[in-house]
Coordinates of C-alpha atoms and ligand atoms in Angstrom, one line a residue:
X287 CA 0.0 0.0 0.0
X288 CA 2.1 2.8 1.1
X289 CA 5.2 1.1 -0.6
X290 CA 3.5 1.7 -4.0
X291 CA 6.0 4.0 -5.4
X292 CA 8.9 2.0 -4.0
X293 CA 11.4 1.4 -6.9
X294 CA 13.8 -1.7 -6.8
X295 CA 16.8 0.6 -6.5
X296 CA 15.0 3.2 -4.1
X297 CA 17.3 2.8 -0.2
X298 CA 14.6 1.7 1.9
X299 CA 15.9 2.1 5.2
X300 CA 19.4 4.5 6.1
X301 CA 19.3 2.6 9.5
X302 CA 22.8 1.9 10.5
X303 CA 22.8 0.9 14.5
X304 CA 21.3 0.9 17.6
X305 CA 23.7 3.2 20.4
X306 CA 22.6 3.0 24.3
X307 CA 21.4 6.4 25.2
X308 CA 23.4 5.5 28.7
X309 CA 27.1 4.9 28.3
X310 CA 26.5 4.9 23.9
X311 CA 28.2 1.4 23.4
X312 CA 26.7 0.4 19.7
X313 CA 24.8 -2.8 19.2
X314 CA 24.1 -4.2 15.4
X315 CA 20.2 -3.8 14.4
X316 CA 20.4 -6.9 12.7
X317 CA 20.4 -8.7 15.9
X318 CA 17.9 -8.7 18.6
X319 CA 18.3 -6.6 21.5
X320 CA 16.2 -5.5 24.4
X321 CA 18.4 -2.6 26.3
X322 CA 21.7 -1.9 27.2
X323 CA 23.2 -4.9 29.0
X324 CA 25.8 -3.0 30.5
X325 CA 23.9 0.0 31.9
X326 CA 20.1 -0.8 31.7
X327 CA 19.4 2.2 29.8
X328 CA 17.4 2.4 26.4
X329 CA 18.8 1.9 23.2
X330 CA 18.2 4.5 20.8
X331 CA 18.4 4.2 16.6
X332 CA 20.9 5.5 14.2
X333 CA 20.8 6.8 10.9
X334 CA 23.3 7.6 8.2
X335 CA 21.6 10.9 7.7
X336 CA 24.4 12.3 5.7
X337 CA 23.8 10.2 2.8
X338 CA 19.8 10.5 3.4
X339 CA 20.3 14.3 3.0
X340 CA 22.1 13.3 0.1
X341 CA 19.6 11.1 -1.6
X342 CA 16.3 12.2 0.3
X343 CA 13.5 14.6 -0.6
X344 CA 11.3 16.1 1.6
X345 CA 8.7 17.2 -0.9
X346 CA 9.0 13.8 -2.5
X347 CA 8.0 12.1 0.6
X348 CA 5.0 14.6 0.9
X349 CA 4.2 13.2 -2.7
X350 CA 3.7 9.8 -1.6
X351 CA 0.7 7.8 -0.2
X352 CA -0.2 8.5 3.4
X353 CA 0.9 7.1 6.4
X354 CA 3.2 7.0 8.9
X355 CA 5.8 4.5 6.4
X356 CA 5.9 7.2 3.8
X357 CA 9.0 8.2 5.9
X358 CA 10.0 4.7 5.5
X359 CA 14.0 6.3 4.7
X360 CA 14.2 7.2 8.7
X361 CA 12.0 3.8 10.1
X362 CA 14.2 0.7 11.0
X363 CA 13.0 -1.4 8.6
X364 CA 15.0 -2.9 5.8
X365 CA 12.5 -4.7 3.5
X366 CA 8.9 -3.2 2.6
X367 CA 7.6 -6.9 3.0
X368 CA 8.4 -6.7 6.8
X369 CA 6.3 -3.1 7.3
X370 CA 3.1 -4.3 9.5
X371 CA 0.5 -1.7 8.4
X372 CA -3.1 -0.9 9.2
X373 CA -2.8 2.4 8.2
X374 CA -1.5 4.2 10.6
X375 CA 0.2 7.8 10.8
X376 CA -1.1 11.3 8.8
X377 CA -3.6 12.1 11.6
X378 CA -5.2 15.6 11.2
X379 CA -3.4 19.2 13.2
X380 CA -7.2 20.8 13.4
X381 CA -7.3 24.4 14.4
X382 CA -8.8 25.1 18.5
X383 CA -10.4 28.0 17.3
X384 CA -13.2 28.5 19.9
X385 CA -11.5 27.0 22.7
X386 CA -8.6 29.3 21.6
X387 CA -10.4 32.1 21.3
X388 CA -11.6 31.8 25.0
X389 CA -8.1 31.5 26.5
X390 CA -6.9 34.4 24.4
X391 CA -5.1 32.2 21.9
X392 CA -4.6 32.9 18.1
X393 CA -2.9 29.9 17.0
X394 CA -3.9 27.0 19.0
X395 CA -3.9 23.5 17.5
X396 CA -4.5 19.7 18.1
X397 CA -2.9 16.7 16.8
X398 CA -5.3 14.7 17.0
X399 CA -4.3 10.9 17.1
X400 CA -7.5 9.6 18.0
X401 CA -8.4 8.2 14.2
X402 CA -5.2 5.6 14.7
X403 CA -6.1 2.2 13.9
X404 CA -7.2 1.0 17.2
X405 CA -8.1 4.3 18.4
X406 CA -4.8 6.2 19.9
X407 CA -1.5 7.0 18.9
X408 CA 0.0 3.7 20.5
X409 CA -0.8 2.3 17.2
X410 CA 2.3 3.5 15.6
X411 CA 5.1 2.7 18.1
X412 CA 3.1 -0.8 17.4
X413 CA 3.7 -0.9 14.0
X414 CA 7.2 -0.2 14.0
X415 CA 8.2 -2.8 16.7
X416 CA 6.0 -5.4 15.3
X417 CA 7.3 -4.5 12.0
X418 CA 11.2 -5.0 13.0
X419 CA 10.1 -7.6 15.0
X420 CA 8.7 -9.3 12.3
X421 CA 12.0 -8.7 10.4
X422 CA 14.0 -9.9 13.0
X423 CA 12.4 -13.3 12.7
X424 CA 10.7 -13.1 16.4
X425 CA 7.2 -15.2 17.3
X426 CA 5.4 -14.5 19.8
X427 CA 5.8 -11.1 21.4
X428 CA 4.5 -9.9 25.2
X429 CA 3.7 -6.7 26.8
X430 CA 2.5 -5.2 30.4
X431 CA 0.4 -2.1 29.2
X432 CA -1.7 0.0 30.9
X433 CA -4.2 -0.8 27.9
X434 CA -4.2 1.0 24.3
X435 CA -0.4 -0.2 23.9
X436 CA -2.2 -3.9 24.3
X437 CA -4.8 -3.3 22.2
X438 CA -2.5 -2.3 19.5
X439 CA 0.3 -4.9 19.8
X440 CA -2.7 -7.4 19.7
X441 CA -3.7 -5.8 16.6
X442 CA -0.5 -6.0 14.8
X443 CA 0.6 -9.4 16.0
X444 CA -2.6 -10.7 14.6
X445 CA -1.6 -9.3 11.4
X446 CA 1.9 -10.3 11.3
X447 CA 0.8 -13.8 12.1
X448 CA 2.9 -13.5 15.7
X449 CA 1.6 -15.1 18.9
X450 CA 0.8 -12.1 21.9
X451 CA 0.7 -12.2 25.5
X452 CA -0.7 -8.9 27.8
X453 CA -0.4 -8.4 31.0
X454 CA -3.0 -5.0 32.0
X455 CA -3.9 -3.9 35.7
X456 CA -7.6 -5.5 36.1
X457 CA -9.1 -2.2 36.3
X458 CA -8.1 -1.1 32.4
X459 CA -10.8 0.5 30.5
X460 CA -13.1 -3.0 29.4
X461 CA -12.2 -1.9 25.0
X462 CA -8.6 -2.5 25.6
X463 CA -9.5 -6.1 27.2
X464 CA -11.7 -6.8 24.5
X465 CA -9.8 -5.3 21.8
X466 CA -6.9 -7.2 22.8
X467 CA -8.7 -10.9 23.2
X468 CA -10.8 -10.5 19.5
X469 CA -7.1 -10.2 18.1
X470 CA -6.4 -13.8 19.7
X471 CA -3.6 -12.3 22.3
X472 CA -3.9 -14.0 25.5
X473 CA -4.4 -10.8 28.3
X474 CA -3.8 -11.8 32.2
X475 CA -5.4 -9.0 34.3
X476 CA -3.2 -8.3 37.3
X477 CA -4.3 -7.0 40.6
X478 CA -2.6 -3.6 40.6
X479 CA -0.4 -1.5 37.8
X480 CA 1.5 -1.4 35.4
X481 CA 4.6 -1.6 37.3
X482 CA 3.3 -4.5 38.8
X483 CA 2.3 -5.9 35.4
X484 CA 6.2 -5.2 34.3
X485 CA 7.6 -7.4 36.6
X486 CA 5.3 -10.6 36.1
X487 CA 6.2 -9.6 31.8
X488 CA 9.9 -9.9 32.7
X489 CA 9.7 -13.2 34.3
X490 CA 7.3 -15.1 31.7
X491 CA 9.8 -13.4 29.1
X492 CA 12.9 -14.7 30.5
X493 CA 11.0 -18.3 31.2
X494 CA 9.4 -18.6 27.8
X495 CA 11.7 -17.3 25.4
X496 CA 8.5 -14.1 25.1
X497 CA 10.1 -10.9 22.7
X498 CA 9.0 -8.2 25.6
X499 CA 8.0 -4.8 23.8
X500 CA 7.7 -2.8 27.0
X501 CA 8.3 0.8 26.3
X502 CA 11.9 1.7 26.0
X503 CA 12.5 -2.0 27.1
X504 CA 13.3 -2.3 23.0
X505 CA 14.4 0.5 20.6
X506 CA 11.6 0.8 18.2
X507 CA 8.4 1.5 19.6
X508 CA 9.5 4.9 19.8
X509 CA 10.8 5.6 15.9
X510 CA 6.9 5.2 14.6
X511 CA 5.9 7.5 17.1
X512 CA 8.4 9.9 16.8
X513 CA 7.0 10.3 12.7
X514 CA 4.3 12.3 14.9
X515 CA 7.7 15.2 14.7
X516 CA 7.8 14.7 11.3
X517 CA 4.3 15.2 10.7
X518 CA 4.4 18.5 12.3
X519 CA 7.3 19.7 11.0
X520 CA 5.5 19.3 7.7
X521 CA 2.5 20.5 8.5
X522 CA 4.4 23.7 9.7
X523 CA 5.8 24.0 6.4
X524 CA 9.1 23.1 7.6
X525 CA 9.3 25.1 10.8
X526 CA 8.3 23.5 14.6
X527 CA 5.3 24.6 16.8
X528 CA 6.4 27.3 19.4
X529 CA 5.3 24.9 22.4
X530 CA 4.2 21.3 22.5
X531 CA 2.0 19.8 25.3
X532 CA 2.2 16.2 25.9
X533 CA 0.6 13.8 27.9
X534 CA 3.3 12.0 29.4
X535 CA 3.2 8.0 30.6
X536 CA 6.4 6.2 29.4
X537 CA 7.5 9.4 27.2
X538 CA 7.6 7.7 23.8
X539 CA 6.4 10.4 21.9
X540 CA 7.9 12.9 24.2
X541 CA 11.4 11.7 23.4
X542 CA 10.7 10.5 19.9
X543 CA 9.5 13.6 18.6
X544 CA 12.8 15.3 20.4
X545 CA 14.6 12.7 18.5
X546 CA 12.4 12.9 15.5
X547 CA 14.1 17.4 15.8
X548 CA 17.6 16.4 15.6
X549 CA 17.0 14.2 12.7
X550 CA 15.3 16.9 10.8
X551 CA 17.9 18.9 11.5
X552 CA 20.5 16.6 10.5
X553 CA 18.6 16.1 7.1
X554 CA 19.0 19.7 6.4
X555 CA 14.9 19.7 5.8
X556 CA 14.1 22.5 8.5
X557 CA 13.9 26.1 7.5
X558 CA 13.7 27.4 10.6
X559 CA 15.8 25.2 13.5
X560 CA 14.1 27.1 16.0
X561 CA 12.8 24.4 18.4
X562 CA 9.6 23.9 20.4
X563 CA 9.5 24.1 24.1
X564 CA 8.2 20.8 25.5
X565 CA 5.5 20.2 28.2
X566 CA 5.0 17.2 30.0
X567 CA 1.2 16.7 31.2
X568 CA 0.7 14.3 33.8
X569 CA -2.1 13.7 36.5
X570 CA -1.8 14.9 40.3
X571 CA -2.2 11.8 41.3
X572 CA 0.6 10.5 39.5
X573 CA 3.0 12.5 38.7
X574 CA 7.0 11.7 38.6
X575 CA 8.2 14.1 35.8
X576 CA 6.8 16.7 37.4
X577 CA 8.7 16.4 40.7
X578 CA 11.4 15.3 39.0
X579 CA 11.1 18.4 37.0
X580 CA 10.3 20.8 39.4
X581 CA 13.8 19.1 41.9
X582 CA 15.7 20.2 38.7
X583 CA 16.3 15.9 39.2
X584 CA 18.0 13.8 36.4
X585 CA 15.9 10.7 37.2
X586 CA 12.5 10.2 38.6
X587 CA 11.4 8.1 42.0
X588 CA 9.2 5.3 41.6
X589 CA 5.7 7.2 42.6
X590 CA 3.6 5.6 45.1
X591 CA 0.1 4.6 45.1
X592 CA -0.4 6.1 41.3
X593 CA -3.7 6.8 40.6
X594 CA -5.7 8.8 37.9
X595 CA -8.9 7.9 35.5
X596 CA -6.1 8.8 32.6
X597 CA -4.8 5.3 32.6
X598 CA -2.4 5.8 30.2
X599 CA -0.5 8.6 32.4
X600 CA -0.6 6.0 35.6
X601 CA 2.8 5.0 34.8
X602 CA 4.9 5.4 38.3
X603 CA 8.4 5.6 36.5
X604 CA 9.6 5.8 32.8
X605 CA 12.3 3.6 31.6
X606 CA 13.3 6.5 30.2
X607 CA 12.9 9.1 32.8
X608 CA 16.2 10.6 32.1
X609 CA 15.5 10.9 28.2
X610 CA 12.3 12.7 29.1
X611 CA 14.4 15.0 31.6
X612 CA 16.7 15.7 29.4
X613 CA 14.3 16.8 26.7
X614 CA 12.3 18.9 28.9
X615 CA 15.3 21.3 30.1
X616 CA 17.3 21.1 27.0
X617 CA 14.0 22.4 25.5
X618 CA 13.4 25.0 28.4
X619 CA 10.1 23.6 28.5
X620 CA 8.5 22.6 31.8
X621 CA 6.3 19.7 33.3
X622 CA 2.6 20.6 34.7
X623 CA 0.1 18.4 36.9
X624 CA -3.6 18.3 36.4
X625 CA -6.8 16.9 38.0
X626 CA -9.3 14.1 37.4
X627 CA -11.3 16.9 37.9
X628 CA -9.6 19.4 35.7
X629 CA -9.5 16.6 33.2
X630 CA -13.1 15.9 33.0
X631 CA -13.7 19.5 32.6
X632 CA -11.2 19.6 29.7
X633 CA -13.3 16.5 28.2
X634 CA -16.3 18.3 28.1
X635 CA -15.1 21.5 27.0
X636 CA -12.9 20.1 23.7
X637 CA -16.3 17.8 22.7
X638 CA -18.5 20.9 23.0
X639 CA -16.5 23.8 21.9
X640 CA -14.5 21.9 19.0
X641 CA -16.5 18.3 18.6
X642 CA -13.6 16.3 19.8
X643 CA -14.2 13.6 22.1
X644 CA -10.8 13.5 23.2
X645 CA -9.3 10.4 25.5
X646 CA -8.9 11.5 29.1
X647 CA -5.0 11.7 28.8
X648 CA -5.4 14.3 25.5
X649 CA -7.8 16.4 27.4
X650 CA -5.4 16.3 30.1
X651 CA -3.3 18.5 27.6
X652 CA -6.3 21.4 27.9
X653 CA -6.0 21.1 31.3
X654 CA -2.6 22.2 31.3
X655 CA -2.7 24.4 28.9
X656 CA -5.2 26.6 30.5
X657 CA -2.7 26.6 33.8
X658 CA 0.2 27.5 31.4
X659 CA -1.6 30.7 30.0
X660 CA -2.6 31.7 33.9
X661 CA 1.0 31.7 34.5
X662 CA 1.7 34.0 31.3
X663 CA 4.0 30.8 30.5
X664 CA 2.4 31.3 26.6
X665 CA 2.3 34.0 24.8
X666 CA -1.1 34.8 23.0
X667 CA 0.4 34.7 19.5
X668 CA 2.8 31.6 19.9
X669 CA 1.9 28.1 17.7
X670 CA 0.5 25.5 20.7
X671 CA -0.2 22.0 19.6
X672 CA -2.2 20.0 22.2
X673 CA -1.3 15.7 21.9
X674 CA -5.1 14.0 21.7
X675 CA -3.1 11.2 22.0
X676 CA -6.4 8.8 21.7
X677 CA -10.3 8.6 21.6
X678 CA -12.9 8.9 24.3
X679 CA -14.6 6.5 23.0
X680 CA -12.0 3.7 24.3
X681 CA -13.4 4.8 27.8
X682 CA -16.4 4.9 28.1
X683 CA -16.5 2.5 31.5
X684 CA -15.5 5.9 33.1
X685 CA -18.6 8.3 31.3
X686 CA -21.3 8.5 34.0
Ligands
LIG993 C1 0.1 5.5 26.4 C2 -0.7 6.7 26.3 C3 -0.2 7.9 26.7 C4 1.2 8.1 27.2 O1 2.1 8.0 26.1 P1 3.7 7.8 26.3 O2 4.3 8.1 25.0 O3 3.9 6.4 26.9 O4 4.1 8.8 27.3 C5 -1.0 9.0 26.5 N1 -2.3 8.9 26.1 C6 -2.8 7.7 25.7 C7 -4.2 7.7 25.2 C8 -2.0 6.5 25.8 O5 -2.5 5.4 25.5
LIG994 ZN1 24.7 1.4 28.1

């Protein structure tokens, strides 16, 4: 489908290695690899960039069909037969103008990932991992998720014929339970979080030979969702946003799209390096990067007792806490906290105002964003782009 105007000699894939984002020892893609053995910190991908800017062009790849592998020269995969695709990526940046208007904003804007194949953006770091997975010659694949990342590995293991395990806490919205079972994945509900789900993944893995596509736990989840920095860059005509707000779990896109900057950068494709300033959203009552953040900390604590009806922001600590740090100050961008209350609020307002039903953890991004402009943090002129990082209607055990 989207390898349609693929030519024979066309590079598919510049990917050259995978580098730990800890100590930056270099591991071969064309071998399996979780994360660094040596200091348990994610591995990130490499590009040869400077032959892509060579051979690559940006208005080219606007050319093509849509979808996240249009960008398939800066995706890990090497052959187009291994790309697992239900057509995800190209989501819609819509315009906020009533809700804009009302906080005194003239170019406010949502990405709104909510049309993904299995209704949030998770459905991209998905593709990817099942993709090189898939390439990589791995079977049966196993996650701990605090729910859309299950429904969307089940999704794409069913398509790439793979076997799939899930491990979600027993309290996960009931679509991502059902999603996940009508795909033929196997889903254990565990009696607390994710965290808690993580540690029963690791064992089973290690016992049962299980490929375990925790986030950050293997490099690729977070090269399809970084395209989402790609898309916007395009969208922007080849400039970045002023400010990005992102609701922030694991950190995939957070991190990715940071990633996804450099990249562009390297390509020579930006006209205008100028980068965003990145926001972390997470819930009050769970909330690491923000007191991380706010300790000027390099690394998060493990939160206690995480709690929030945006499940995918109950996520006590990130593998890559540091990564998301690191992008946050090097962006001078800043973390906020926000109700259940605030969020709910938010819900209502984007559905009303701007006919988005927007998952609890995108309207989480409204939340914050009204907090930011109290603080004078925006400025009424600057490009915002909200993360509706999934649909409402995947929770609709929560609607009363
Ligand atoms: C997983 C998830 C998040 C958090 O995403 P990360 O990239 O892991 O930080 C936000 N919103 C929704 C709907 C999610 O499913
Ligand atoms: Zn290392």
């Amino acid at each position: 489908m989207t390898t349609k105007k693929l030519q024979v000699s066309e590079q598919i894939s510049y990917l050259t290695e995978l580098q730990c984002s800890g100590c930056g020892s270099l591991y071969s893609a064309a071998e399996v690899h979780t994360y660094c053995p040596d200091c348990q910190s994610p591995l990130l991908v490499n590009y040869d960039l400077n032959t892509a800017r060579r051979h690559v062009d940006r208005d080219e790849i606007h050319s093509r069909l849509k979808g996240m592998w249009r960008w398939h020269e800066v995706l890990p995969v090497r052959e187009a037969q291994n790309m697992v695709t239900l057509g995800e990526g190209d989501t819609p940046l819509l315009q906020l103008p009533r809700v804009g208007s009302s906080l005194g904003l003239t170019n406010l804007f949502v990405k709104d990932e909510s049309g993904n194949p299995t209704g949030s953006f998770k459905a991209r770091g998905l593709s990817a991992a099942i993709s090189k997975a898939k390439e990589l010659g791995i079977q049966k694949v196993i996650i701990p998720t605090a729910g859309n990342a299950g429904g969307a590995m089940a999704a794409y293991a069913a398509r790439a014929d793979m076997r799939a395990m899930i491990y979600m806490p027993k309290d996960t919205p009931s679509a991502n339970v059902i999603e996940s079972r009508i795909a033929g994945a196997e889903v254990i509900l565990v009696d607390g979080i994710i965290s808690d789900a993580a540690g029963m993944v690791g064992i089973k893995a290690r016992e049962e030979g299980w490929f375990d596509v925790s986030t950050f736990k293997e490099p690729y989840r977070m090269e399809g969702k970084k395209i989402m920095g790609y898309e916007l860059a395009e969208a922007f005509d080849w400039e970045l946003p002023d400010v990005i707000i992102y609701p922030t779990g694991g950190g995939t896109g957070l991190v990715g799209m940071w990633k996804a900057f450099d990249e562009l950068e390297k390509l020579g494709w930006l006209d205008n390096t100028k980068r965003p300033r990145m926001v972390s959203v997470q819930a009050e009552g769970c909330a690491p990067v923000v007191k991380a953040f706010e300790q000027k900390a390099a690394f998060c604590d493990f939160w206690i007792n995480a709690k929030t009806i945006a499940s995918g922001l109950r996520v006590p600590k990130s593998f890559a806490d540091h990564l998301i740090l690191a992008s946050l100050y090097e962006s001078s961008g800043t973390a906020v906290a926000v109700s259940d209350a605030s969020i709910t609020e938010a819900q209502k307002e984007l559905a009303k105002a701007e006919g988005i039903f927007a998952a609890p953890e995108g309207a989480a991004t409204l939340a914050a964003l009204k907090e930011l402009v109290r603080q004078r943090w925006i400025q009424p002129d600057e490009r915002v782009v909200l993360f509706n990082t999934g649909s409402g209607l995947k929770y609709l055990d929560q609607q009363g």
